[in-house]
Short mmCIF file of C-alpha atoms in Angstrom, two decimals:
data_model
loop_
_atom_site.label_atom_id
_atom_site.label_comp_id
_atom_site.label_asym_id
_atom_site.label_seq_id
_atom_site.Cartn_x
_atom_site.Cartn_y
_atom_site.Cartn_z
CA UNK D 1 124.15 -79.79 -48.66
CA UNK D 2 127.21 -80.07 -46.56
CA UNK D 3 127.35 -80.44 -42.91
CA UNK D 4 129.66 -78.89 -40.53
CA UNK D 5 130.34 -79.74 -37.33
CA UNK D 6 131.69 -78.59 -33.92
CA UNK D 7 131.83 -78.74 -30.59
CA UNK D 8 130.36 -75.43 -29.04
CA UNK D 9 132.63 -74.86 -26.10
CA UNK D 10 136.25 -75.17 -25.32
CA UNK D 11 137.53 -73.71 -22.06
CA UNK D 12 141.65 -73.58 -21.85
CA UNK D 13 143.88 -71.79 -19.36
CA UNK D 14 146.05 -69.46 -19.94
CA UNK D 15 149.79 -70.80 -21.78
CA UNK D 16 148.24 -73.99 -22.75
CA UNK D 17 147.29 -75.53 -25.98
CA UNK D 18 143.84 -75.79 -27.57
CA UNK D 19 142.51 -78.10 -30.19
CA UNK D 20 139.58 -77.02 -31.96
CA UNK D 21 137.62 -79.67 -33.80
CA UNK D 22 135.40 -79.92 -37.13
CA UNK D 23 134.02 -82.53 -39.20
CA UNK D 24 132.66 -82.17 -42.53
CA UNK D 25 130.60 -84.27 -45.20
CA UNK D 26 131.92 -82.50 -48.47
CA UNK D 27 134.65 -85.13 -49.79
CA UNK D 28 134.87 -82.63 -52.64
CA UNK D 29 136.73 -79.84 -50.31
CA UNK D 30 139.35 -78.13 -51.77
CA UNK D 31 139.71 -75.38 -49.35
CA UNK D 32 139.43 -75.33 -45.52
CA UNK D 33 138.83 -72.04 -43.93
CA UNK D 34 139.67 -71.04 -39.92
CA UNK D 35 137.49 -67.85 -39.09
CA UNK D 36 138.01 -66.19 -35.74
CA UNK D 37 134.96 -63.64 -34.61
CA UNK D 38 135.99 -61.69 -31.46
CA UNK D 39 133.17 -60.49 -29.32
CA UNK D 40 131.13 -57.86 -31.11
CA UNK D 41 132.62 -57.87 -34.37
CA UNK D 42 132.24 -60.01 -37.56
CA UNK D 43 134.55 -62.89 -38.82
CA UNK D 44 138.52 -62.43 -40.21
CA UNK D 45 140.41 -65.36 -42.06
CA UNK D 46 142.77 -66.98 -39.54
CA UNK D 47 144.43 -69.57 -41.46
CA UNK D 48 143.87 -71.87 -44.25
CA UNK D 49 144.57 -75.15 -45.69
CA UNK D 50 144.68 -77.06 -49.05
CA UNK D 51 143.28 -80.46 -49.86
CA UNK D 52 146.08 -82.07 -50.78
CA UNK D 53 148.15 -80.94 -47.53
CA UNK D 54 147.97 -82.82 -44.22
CA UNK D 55 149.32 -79.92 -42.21
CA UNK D 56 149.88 -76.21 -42.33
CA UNK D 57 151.59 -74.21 -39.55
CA UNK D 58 151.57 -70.72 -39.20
CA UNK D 59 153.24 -69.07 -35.99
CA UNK D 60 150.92 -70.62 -33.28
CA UNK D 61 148.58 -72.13 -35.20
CA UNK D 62 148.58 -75.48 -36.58
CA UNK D 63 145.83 -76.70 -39.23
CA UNK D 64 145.69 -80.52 -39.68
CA UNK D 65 143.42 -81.99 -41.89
CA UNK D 66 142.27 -86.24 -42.16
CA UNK D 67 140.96 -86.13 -45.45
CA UNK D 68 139.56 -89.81 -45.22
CA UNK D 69 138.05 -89.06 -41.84
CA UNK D 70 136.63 -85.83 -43.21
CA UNK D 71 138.61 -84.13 -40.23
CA UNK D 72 139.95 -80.82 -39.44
CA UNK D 73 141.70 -79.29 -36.45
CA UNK D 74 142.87 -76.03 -35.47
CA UNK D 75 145.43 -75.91 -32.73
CA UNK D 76 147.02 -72.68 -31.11
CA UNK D 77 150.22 -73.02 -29.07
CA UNK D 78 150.46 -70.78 -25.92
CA UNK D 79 147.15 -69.42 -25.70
CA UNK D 80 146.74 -66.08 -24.44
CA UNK D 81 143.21 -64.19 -23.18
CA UNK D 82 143.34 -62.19 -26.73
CA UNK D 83 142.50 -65.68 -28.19
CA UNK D 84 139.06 -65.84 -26.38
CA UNK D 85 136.67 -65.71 -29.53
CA UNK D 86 134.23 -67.90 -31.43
CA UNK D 87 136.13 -69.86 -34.08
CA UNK D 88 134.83 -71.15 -37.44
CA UNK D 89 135.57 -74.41 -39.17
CA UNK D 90 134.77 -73.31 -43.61
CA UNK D 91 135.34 -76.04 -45.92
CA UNK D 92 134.73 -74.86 -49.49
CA UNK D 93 133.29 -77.73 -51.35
CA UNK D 94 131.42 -78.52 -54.61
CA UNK D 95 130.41 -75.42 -56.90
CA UNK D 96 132.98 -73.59 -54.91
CA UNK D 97 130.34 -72.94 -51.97
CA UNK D 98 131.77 -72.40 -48.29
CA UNK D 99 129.79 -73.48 -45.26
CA UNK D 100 130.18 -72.88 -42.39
CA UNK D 101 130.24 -74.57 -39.38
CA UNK D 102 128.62 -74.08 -36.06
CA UNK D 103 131.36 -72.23 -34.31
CA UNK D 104 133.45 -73.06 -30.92
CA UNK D 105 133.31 -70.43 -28.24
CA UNK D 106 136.85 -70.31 -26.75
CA UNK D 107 137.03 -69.59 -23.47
CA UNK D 108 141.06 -68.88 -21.88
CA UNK D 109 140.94 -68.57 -18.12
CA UNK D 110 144.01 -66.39 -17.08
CA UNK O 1 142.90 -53.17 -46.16
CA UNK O 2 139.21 -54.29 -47.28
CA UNK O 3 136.03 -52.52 -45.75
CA UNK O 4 132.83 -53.49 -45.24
CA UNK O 5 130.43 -51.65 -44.06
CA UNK O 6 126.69 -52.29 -42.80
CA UNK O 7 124.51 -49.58 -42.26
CA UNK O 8 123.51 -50.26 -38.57
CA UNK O 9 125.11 -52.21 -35.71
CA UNK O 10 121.17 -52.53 -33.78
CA UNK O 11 117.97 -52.35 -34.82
CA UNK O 12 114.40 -52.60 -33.23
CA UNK O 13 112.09 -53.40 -35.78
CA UNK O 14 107.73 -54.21 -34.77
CA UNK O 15 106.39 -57.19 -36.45
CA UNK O 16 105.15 -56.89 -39.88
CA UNK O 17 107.52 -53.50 -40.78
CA UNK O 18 109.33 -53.82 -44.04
CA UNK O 19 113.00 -54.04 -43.23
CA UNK O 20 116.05 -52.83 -45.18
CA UNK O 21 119.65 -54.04 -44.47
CA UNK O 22 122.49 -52.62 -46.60
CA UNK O 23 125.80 -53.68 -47.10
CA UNK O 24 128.87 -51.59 -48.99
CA UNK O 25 132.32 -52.88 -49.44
CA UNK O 26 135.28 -50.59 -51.30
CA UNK O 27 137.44 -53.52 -52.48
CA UNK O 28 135.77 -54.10 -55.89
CA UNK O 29 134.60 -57.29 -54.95
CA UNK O 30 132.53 -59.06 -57.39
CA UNK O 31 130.71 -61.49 -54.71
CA UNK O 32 128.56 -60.68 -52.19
CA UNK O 33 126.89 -63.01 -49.29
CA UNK O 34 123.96 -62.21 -46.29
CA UNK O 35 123.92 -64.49 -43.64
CA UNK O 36 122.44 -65.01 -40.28
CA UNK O 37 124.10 -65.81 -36.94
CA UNK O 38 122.36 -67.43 -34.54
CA UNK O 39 123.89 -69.67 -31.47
CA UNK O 40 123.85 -73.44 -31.96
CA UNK O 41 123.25 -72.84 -35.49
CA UNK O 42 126.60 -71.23 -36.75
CA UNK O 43 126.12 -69.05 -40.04
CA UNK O 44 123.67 -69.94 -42.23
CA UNK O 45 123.65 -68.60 -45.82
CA UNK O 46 120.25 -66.60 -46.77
CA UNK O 47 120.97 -64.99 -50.47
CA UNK O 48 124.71 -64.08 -52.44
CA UNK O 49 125.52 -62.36 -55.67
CA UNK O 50 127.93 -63.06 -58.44
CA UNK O 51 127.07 -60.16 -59.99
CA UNK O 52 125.07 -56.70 -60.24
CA UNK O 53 121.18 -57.61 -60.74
CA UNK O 54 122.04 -61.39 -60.33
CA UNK O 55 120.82 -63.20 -57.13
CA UNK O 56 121.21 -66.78 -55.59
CA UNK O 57 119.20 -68.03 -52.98
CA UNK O 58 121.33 -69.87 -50.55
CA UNK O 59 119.91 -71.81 -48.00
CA UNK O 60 117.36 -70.07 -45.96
CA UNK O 61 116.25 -67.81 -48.57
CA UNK O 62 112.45 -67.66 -47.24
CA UNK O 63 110.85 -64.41 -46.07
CA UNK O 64 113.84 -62.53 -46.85
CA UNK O 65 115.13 -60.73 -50.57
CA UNK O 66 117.70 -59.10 -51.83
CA UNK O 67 118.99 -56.25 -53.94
CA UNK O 68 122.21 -55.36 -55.96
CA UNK O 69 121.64 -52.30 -58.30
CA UNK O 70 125.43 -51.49 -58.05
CA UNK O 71 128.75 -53.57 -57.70
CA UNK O 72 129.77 -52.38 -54.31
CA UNK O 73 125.86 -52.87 -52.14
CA UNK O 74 123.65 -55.69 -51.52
CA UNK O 75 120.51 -54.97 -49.20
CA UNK O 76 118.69 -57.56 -47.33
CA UNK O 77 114.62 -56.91 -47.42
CA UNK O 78 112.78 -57.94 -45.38
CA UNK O 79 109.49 -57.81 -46.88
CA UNK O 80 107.35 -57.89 -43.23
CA UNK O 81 109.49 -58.64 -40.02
CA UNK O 82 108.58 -61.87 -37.84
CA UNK O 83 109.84 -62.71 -34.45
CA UNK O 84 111.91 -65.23 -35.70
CA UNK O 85 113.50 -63.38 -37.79
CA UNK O 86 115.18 -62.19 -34.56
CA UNK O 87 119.04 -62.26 -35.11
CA UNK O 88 122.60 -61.19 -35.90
CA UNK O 89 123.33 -60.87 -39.61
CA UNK O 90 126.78 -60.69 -41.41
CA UNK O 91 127.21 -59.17 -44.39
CA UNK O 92 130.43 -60.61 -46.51
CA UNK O 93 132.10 -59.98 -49.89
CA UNK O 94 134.98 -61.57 -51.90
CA UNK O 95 136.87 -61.63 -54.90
CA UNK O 96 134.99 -63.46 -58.22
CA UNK O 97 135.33 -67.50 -58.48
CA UNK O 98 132.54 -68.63 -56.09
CA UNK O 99 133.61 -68.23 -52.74
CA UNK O 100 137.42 -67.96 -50.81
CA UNK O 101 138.49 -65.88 -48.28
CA UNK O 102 135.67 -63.79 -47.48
CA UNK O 103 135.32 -60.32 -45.88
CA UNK O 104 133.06 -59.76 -43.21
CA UNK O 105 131.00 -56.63 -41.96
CA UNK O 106 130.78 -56.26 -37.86
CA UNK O 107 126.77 -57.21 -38.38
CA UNK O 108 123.60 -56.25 -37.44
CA UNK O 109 121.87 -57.18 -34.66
CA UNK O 110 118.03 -57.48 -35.74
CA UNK O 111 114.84 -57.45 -32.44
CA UNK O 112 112.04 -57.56 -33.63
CA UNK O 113 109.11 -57.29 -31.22
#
């Protein structure tokens, strides 16, 4: 099956940038899914990009994608302490399966 | 605006008790997942339906089952509790095709002693 990986912490301050990171093994990914889980509750669809873009940007949020490094990113712009969640990297692959990945706590210090 | 609901947000369960999770979304949705959340680990998919009375394993299907006698609920069984069975678990739904955007239910949060 696919693998999905992440790194499990990121720690930002407040008003600066934050690049969240995810590899995958699927070279079959059509979709690429951004959850966001905030404390206590269960996962919402942040953002979302196609194969056969490089980039999507949406407000604060910028999705790039390497597809011959198998390579996501999620970045958000200005971060503020309402950003503080766990965020999932979803690539939807072969037989139109998503996995998911193993989630980065974000952490904004005010 | 899509809803799903899961019947409990914590549960204390004793080893060996049969266990039933249910799910209900309003939206119509034709697909239906049950996952579990644990730290390190990420979510990992235990069973999803295409369809009423039609069941997939995904891929941690063991010591766990699954019903869907009507569109809108899936229940997670489990047939008798373990420790490790210990966890949060997400109930999700989405529109036919095998996947997309999916909607999520705030979880469960299993103990089983």
């Amino acid at each position: 099956g696919e693998d999905v990986e992440q790194s499990l912490f990121l720690s930002v301050r407040e008003g600066d940038s934050s690049v969240i990171n995810c590899t995958y093994t699927d070279s079959s990914s059509t979709y690429l899914y951004w959850y966001k889980q905030e404390p206590g509750a269960g996962l919402q669809l942040l953002t979302y990009i196609f194969s056969n873009m490089d980039m999507k940007q949406d407000q604060r949020l910028t999705v790039l994608l390497n597809k011959k490094d198998k390579h996501l990113s999620l970045r958000i712009a200005d971060t503020q302490t309402g950003d503080s969640a766990i965020y999932f990297c979803a690539p939807r692959g072969g037989y139109q399966k998503v996995t998911f990945g193993t989630g980065t706590k974000l952490q904004v210090i005010p | 605006d899509v809803k799903v609901t899961q019947s409990s947000r914590y549960l204390v369960k004793r080893t060996g008790e049969k266990v039933f999770l249910e799910c209900v979304q309003d939206m119509d949705h034709e697909n239906m997942f049950w996952y579990r959340q644990d730290p390190g680990l990420g979510l990992r998919l235990i069973y999803f339906s295409y369809d009423v009375k039609m069941k997939e394993k995904g891929d941690i299907p063991e010591g766990y089952s699954v019903s869907r006698e009507k569109k809108e609920r899936f229940s997670l069984i489990l047939e008798s509790a373990s420790t490790n069975q210990t966890s949060m678990y997400l109930c999700a739904s989405s529109l036919g095709g095998g996947g997309g955007e999916q909607y999520f239910g705030p979880g469960t949060r299993l103990t089983v002693t």
